[in-house]
Tab-separated table of C-alpha atoms in Angstrom:
chain	number	residue	atom	x	y	z
A	1	MET	CA	8.053	-30.833	-39.276
A	2	ALA	CA	5.300	-29.220	-41.318
A	3	THR	CA	2.051	-28.208	-39.632
A	4	PRO	CA	-0.623	-30.786	-40.559
A	5	THR	CA	-3.368	-29.654	-42.904
A	6	LEU	CA	-7.008	-30.000	-41.890
A	7	ALA	CA	-7.229	-33.220	-43.914
A	8	GLU	CA	-4.119	-34.620	-42.205
A	9	THR	CA	-5.498	-33.601	-38.804
A	10	LEU	CA	-8.589	-35.698	-39.540
A	11	LYS	CA	-6.310	-38.587	-40.525
A	12	PHE	CA	-4.411	-38.377	-37.239
A	13	ALA	CA	-7.609	-37.987	-35.201
A	14	ASN	CA	-9.000	-41.182	-36.772
A	15	LEU	CA	-5.741	-43.011	-36.078
A	16	GLN	CA	-5.783	-41.897	-32.449
A	17	MET	CA	-9.372	-43.073	-32.117
A	18	ALA	CA	-8.316	-46.440	-33.519
A	19	ALA	CA	-5.395	-46.574	-31.080
A	20	GLU	CA	-7.900	-46.346	-28.204
A	21	ALA	CA	-9.570	-49.608	-29.321
A	22	LEU	CA	-8.983	-52.770	-27.284
A	23	PHE	CA	-8.262	-55.063	-30.265
A	24	GLY	CA	-9.888	-57.976	-28.466
A	25	PHE	CA	-7.754	-57.655	-25.320
A	26	ASP	CA	-10.534	-56.863	-22.856
A	27	ALA	CA	-9.809	-57.675	-19.206
A	28	ASN	CA	-13.442	-56.972	-18.308
A	29	ARG	CA	-14.447	-59.969	-20.390
A	30	ASN	CA	-11.362	-62.022	-19.635
A	31	PRO	CA	-10.059	-61.276	-16.104
A	32	ASN	CA	-7.125	-63.616	-16.766
A	33	GLN	CA	-5.954	-61.549	-19.731
A	34	ALA	CA	-2.142	-61.644	-19.766
A	35	PRO	CA	-0.356	-58.264	-19.952
A	36	GLY	CA	1.223	-57.346	-23.273
A	37	ASP	CA	4.868	-58.386	-23.432
A	38	THR	CA	7.499	-56.441	-25.358
A	39	ALA	CA	9.730	-59.521	-25.530
A	40	SER	CA	7.182	-62.054	-26.859
A	41	THR	CA	3.987	-62.359	-28.909
A	42	THR	CA	1.759	-62.258	-25.809
A	43	GLY	CA	-0.827	-59.480	-26.033
A	44	HIS	CA	-0.053	-58.524	-29.639
A	45	SER	CA	-2.321	-58.087	-32.652
A	46	ILE	CA	-1.309	-57.648	-36.302
A	47	GLY	CA	-2.925	-57.523	-39.742
A	48	LEU	CA	-6.195	-56.221	-41.131
A	49	ILE	CA	-8.529	-54.590	-38.612
A	50	PRO	CA	-11.948	-56.179	-37.979
A	51	ILE	CA	-14.698	-53.563	-38.234
A	52	GLY	CA	-16.071	-54.637	-34.861
A	53	VAL	CA	-12.825	-53.672	-33.147
A	54	LEU	CA	-13.408	-50.057	-34.178
A	55	THR	CA	-17.159	-49.846	-33.595
A	56	GLU	CA	-16.653	-51.262	-30.096
A	57	GLY	CA	-13.572	-49.099	-29.535
A	58	ASN	CA	-12.684	-48.784	-25.863
A	59	ARG	CA	-16.291	-49.650	-24.884
A	60	HIS	CA	-16.806	-46.022	-23.873
A	61	ALA	CA	-16.737	-42.788	-25.894
A	62	SER	CA	-13.820	-43.619	-28.202
A	63	LYS	CA	-15.393	-45.642	-30.991
A	64	PHE	CA	-16.201	-45.376	-34.685
A	65	THR	CA	-19.558	-45.301	-36.390
A	66	GLN	CA	-20.196	-48.245	-38.689
A	67	THR	CA	-19.667	-46.095	-41.795
A	68	GLU	CA	-16.399	-44.585	-40.575
A	69	ALA	CA	-15.109	-47.992	-39.431
A	70	GLU	CA	-15.831	-49.527	-42.825
A	71	LYS	CA	-13.822	-46.745	-44.461
A	72	PHE	CA	-10.916	-46.874	-41.996
A	73	VAL	CA	-10.250	-50.609	-42.398
A	74	THR	CA	-9.737	-50.090	-46.148
A	75	GLN	CA	-7.144	-47.385	-45.422
A	76	TRP	CA	-5.050	-48.838	-42.596
A	77	ALA	CA	-3.707	-52.122	-41.229
A	78	VAL	CA	-1.922	-52.907	-37.960
A	79	VAL	CA	1.781	-53.679	-38.179
A	80	ASP	CA	1.845	-54.341	-34.444
A	81	HIS	CA	-0.454	-53.611	-31.523
A	82	ILE	CA	0.722	-54.268	-27.973
A	83	SER	CA	-2.011	-54.430	-25.371
A	84	ASN	CA	-1.739	-53.199	-21.779
A	85	THR	CA	1.686	-54.086	-20.386
A	86	PRO	CA	2.201	-54.381	-16.592
A	87	THR	CA	2.526	-50.564	-16.470
A	88	GLY	CA	-0.638	-50.045	-18.542
A	89	PHE	CA	1.220	-49.016	-21.718
A	90	SER	CA	-0.495	-49.751	-25.041
A	91	GLY	CA	0.737	-48.853	-28.513
A	92	THR	CA	-0.185	-49.458	-32.151
A	93	LEU	CA	1.889	-49.112	-35.308
A	94	PHE	CA	-0.353	-48.496	-38.336
A	95	ARG	CA	0.537	-48.836	-42.038
A	96	ALA	CA	-1.428	-47.187	-44.853
A	97	LEU	CA	-2.904	-49.651	-47.337
A	98	LYS	CA	-3.449	-47.154	-50.145
A	99	ASP	CA	-3.189	-43.529	-51.183
A	100	ASP	CA	-6.035	-41.243	-50.146
A	101	PRO	CA	-5.225	-37.609	-51.047
A	102	SER	CA	-8.427	-36.412	-49.390
A	103	GLN	CA	-6.845	-37.213	-45.990
A	104	GLY	CA	-3.198	-36.886	-46.882
A	105	ILE	CA	-2.702	-40.666	-46.694
A	106	VAL	CA	0.232	-42.077	-48.638
A	107	LYS	CA	0.442	-45.823	-49.245
A	108	ASP	CA	2.811	-47.608	-46.818
A	109	GLN	CA	3.271	-44.587	-44.557
A	110	LEU	CA	3.732	-45.587	-40.911
A	111	VAL	CA	2.188	-43.980	-37.825
A	112	LEU	CA	3.233	-44.930	-34.287
A	113	THR	CA	0.413	-44.287	-31.817
A	114	PHE	CA	-0.064	-44.655	-28.071
A	115	ARG	CA	-3.253	-45.156	-26.039
A	116	SER	CA	-4.468	-42.463	-23.641
A	117	THR	CA	-5.578	-42.844	-20.020
A	118	GLU	CA	-8.150	-45.567	-19.426
A	119	PHE	CA	-9.888	-43.748	-16.574
A	120	ILE	CA	-12.421	-46.489	-15.853
A	121	ASP	CA	-10.949	-49.792	-16.991
A	122	ASP	CA	-7.291	-49.275	-16.065
A	123	ALA	CA	-7.515	-46.550	-13.435
A	124	ALA	CA	-4.933	-48.083	-11.097
A	125	ARG	CA	-2.103	-48.195	-13.633
A	126	ASP	CA	-2.971	-45.274	-15.927
A	127	ASN	CA	-4.537	-42.713	-13.617
A	128	GLU	CA	-3.118	-43.476	-10.168
A	129	ALA	CA	0.329	-44.970	-10.817
A	130	THR	CA	1.189	-43.090	-14.024
A	131	ASN	CA	-0.699	-39.774	-14.055
A	132	LYS	CA	-0.660	-38.981	-10.329
A	133	LEU	CA	2.395	-40.723	-8.895
A	134	GLU	CA	4.722	-40.306	-11.878
A	135	ILE	CA	3.766	-37.418	-14.199
A	136	LYS	CA	2.278	-35.158	-11.526
A	137	GLU	CA	4.965	-35.858	-8.917
A	138	HIS	CA	8.047	-36.288	-11.109
A	139	GLY	CA	7.131	-34.997	-14.584
A	140	TRP	CA	7.676	-38.265	-16.428
A	141	ALA	CA	5.716	-41.525	-16.846
A	142	PHE	CA	8.790	-43.650	-16.148
A	143	GLY	CA	7.065	-47.040	-16.247
A	144	GLN	CA	5.161	-46.518	-19.489
A	145	LEU	CA	8.125	-44.733	-21.092
A	146	SER	CA	10.265	-47.743	-20.231
A	147	ASP	CA	7.779	-50.102	-21.897
A	148	MET	CA	7.344	-47.713	-24.835
A	149	GLU	CA	11.091	-47.699	-25.430
A	150	ALA	CA	11.354	-51.493	-25.177
A	151	TRP	CA	8.502	-51.893	-27.686
A	152	TYR	CA	10.049	-49.361	-30.063
A	153	GLN	CA	13.391	-51.140	-29.961
A	154	SER	CA	11.622	-54.418	-30.815
A	155	LEU	CA	10.131	-52.698	-33.891
A	156	LYS	CA	13.557	-51.511	-35.050
A	157	VAL	CA	15.073	-54.956	-35.563
A	158	ASP	CA	16.722	-55.089	-39.007
A	159	GLY	CA	14.213	-55.941	-41.709
A	160	VAL	CA	11.219	-55.511	-39.403
A	161	SER	CA	8.611	-52.741	-39.097
A	162	LEU	CA	10.510	-49.525	-38.287
A	163	SER	CA	14.044	-50.507	-39.247
A	164	GLN	CA	15.493	-47.520	-41.148
A	165	LYS	CA	12.000	-46.244	-42.024
A	166	GLN	CA	10.355	-42.871	-41.533
A	167	PHE	CA	7.187	-42.598	-39.470
A	168	SER	CA	4.926	-40.177	-37.604
A	169	VAL	CA	4.178	-40.244	-33.859
A	170	LEU	CA	0.772	-39.614	-32.337
A	171	GLY	CA	-0.764	-39.332	-28.876
A	172	TYR	CA	-3.687	-37.916	-26.904
A	173	SER	CA	-3.736	-36.934	-23.200
A	174	LEU	CA	-1.396	-39.332	-21.359
A	175	ALA	CA	-0.316	-40.602	-24.780
A	176	GLY	CA	0.488	-36.998	-25.717
A	177	HIS	CA	3.042	-37.060	-22.896
A	178	LEU	CA	4.449	-40.319	-24.273
A	179	ALA	CA	4.616	-38.941	-27.825
A	180	THR	CA	6.357	-35.766	-26.659
A	181	ALA	CA	8.867	-37.760	-24.624
A	182	PHE	CA	9.399	-40.104	-27.562
A	183	ASN	CA	10.295	-37.143	-29.754
A	184	LEU	CA	12.698	-35.806	-27.125
A	185	MET	CA	14.393	-39.210	-27.037
A	186	HIS	CA	14.422	-39.952	-30.769
A	187	GLY	CA	13.783	-36.682	-32.609
A	188	LEU	CA	17.389	-36.561	-33.810
A	189	ASP	CA	17.474	-40.178	-35.039
A	190	SER	CA	18.200	-40.336	-38.765
A	191	TYR	CA	19.045	-42.698	-41.586
A	192	GLY	CA	20.583	-41.760	-44.915
A	193	GLY	CA	20.603	-38.115	-43.944
A	194	GLN	CA	16.848	-38.015	-43.224
A	195	LYS	CA	15.239	-37.764	-39.810
A	196	LEU	CA	13.163	-40.841	-39.051
A	197	ILE	CA	10.332	-38.937	-37.344
A	198	GLN	CA	8.307	-37.014	-39.915
A	199	ASN	CA	5.575	-35.564	-37.694
A	200	VAL	CA	4.681	-35.546	-34.010
A	201	VAL	CA	1.010	-34.798	-33.351
A	202	THR	CA	-0.530	-34.550	-29.892
A	203	PHE	CA	-4.096	-33.825	-28.829
A	204	ASN	CA	-4.463	-32.234	-25.374
A	205	GLY	CA	-1.089	-33.650	-24.336
A	206	ALA	CA	-0.211	-33.978	-20.657
A	207	GLY	CA	3.110	-32.150	-21.080
A	208	VAL	CA	6.487	-33.225	-19.716
A	209	GLY	CA	8.747	-32.459	-16.776
A	210	LYS	CA	12.004	-30.570	-16.389
A	211	ILE	CA	15.452	-32.158	-16.298
A	212	GLY	CA	18.456	-30.191	-15.051
A	213	ASP	CA	18.441	-26.682	-16.497
A	214	GLY	CA	15.343	-27.538	-18.542
A	215	SER	CA	17.024	-26.897	-21.885
A	216	LEU	CA	16.193	-28.969	-24.947
A	217	VAL	CA	19.786	-30.201	-25.255
A	218	THR	CA	19.936	-31.348	-21.634
A	219	THR	CA	16.579	-33.106	-21.908
A	220	GLN	CA	17.522	-34.886	-25.147
A	221	VAL	CA	20.689	-36.204	-23.513
A	222	LYS	CA	19.434	-36.975	-20.020
A	223	LEU	CA	15.943	-38.377	-20.667
A	224	PRO	CA	17.168	-41.509	-22.508
A	225	GLU	CA	19.726	-42.031	-19.726
A	226	MET	CA	16.990	-41.744	-17.085
A	227	ILE	CA	14.723	-44.238	-18.850
A	228	GLN	CA	17.629	-46.645	-19.317
A	229	ALA	CA	18.503	-46.385	-15.615
A	230	PHE	CA	14.843	-46.848	-14.653
A	231	SER	CA	14.569	-49.949	-16.853
A	232	ALA	CA	17.661	-51.396	-15.177
A	233	LEU	CA	16.076	-50.765	-11.771
A	234	ARG	CA	12.885	-52.517	-12.889
A	235	THR	CA	14.876	-55.543	-13.989
A	236	GLN	CA	16.687	-55.673	-10.673
A	237	ALA	CA	13.465	-55.142	-8.709
A	238	GLU	CA	11.920	-58.174	-10.405
A	239	GLY	CA	14.752	-60.393	-9.124
A	240	PRO	CA	14.553	-62.392	-5.883
A	241	ASP	CA	16.341	-59.732	-3.800
A	242	GLY	CA	14.672	-56.728	-5.405
A	243	LEU	CA	16.248	-53.334	-4.784
A	244	ILE	CA	17.391	-54.056	-1.239
A	245	ALA	CA	21.075	-54.079	-2.177
A	246	LEU	CA	20.822	-50.532	-3.548
A	247	LEU	CA	19.445	-49.061	-0.332
A	248	GLN	CA	22.049	-47.575	1.995
A	249	SER	CA	20.180	-46.958	5.262
A	250	ASP	CA	18.316	-49.115	7.760
A	251	LEU	CA	15.300	-46.822	7.391
A	252	GLY	CA	15.314	-47.197	3.606
A	253	ARG	CA	15.559	-50.982	3.777
A	254	GLU	CA	12.802	-51.186	6.399
A	255	THR	CA	10.496	-48.967	4.316
A	256	TYR	CA	11.205	-50.969	1.161
A	257	GLN	CA	10.548	-54.338	2.810
A	258	THR	CA	7.214	-53.134	4.174
A	259	LEU	CA	6.103	-51.866	0.772
A	260	LYS	CA	7.313	-55.023	-0.967
A	261	THR	CA	5.319	-57.197	1.441
A	262	GLN	CA	2.166	-55.109	0.904
A	263	LEU	CA	2.433	-55.245	-2.892
A	264	ALA	CA	3.291	-58.959	-2.918
A	265	SER	CA	0.016	-59.632	-1.097
A	266	GLY	CA	-1.914	-58.177	-4.042
A	267	ALA	CA	-2.315	-54.543	-2.969
A	268	THR	CA	-2.742	-52.055	-5.818
A	269	PRO	CA	-0.074	-49.330	-5.919
A	270	GLY	CA	-1.624	-46.024	-4.950
A	271	ASP	CA	-1.599	-42.943	-2.751
A	272	SER	CA	-1.348	-44.992	0.441
A	273	HIS	CA	2.023	-46.422	-0.601
A	274	TRP	CA	3.347	-43.021	-1.669
A	275	GLY	CA	2.051	-41.630	1.628
A	276	TYR	CA	3.872	-44.345	3.553
A	277	ILE	CA	7.189	-43.394	1.944
A	278	GLU	CA	6.499	-39.745	2.759
A	279	MET	CA	5.587	-40.521	6.358
A	280	LYS	CA	8.627	-42.698	6.970
A	281	MET	CA	11.323	-40.793	5.103
A	282	ALA	CA	10.448	-37.280	3.914
A	283	LEU	CA	11.245	-35.456	7.155
A	284	VAL	CA	14.567	-37.226	7.639
A	285	ALA	CA	15.504	-36.643	3.988
A	286	SER	CA	14.741	-32.910	4.205
A	287	THR	CA	16.609	-32.544	7.506
A	288	LEU	CA	19.651	-34.479	6.245
A	289	PRO	CA	19.657	-33.742	2.471
A	290	PHE	CA	22.993	-35.449	1.760
A	291	SER	CA	22.481	-38.512	3.953
A	292	ASN	CA	21.988	-42.163	3.016
A	293	GLU	CA	18.366	-41.755	4.064
A	294	ALA	CA	17.907	-38.911	1.582
A	295	GLU	CA	19.418	-41.015	-1.214
A	296	ASP	CA	17.117	-43.912	-0.341
A	297	TYR	CA	14.103	-41.579	-0.227
A	298	GLY	CA	14.864	-40.443	-3.763
A	299	LEU	CA	15.245	-44.009	-5.013
A	300	LEU	CA	12.031	-45.252	-3.406
A	301	SER	CA	10.070	-42.218	-4.590
A	302	ALA	CA	11.150	-42.856	-8.191
A	303	SER	CA	10.416	-46.574	-7.977
């Protein structure tokens, strides 16, 4: 991957700014806004970009001036935008409408972008659940990576969007973590002898965790397996019996049922729930590291 030129850096910075926009999916204005769904058209936007989407941006600092927005919408269109999923993941696939050598834009080039932390408007999912309880504690944003992977697979369907096509990947802050993880999972993907990922650009990325011996080879093999296993756990957890059948100890089942009852009543996942798991199980797990309780502690901590 070649180092981007200054002109290309400007291109990617503008694309990241556009990825921060809400694209009309604003829960502050519509509290009943449905989460984006990787398996349906709910919470998706495609086509030409209205100028107002960019000048409004994320309703905070990430927004275009009128002049820059007018220019951007002549350069790029949205192949697919997925708004905040239940984990807070948001992504946008952009396609270039025309050549613009001044910014290194080539007609029809594709750029896959992810949205950064929404500190104010989605603090519970982005900052608390993802940044603090997942990346800080475990090194990986399991929930958003799971949704990112599901969305990417939906874009790879034959004849659609990213099927057998090269593209660049882009992210800032939390999204820099997602972009880095994406490259670790798919950096070796190729078609016709060419790698599919042309560039990976991150701005102030959150970094990633360590798996096993921390080597690149181990991470490339194990990270996709971890996300696949996590996605399977999510699917099971959404069923009527949840994860109860996977727990091996009375203490683990008791802890899980208490947490499930709290969350079912509308409580927002946060430090108090993590603290409850720690209070109930951490001491036992450390005292008996190979026990059923220790296994259950690991499962509940990752969930």
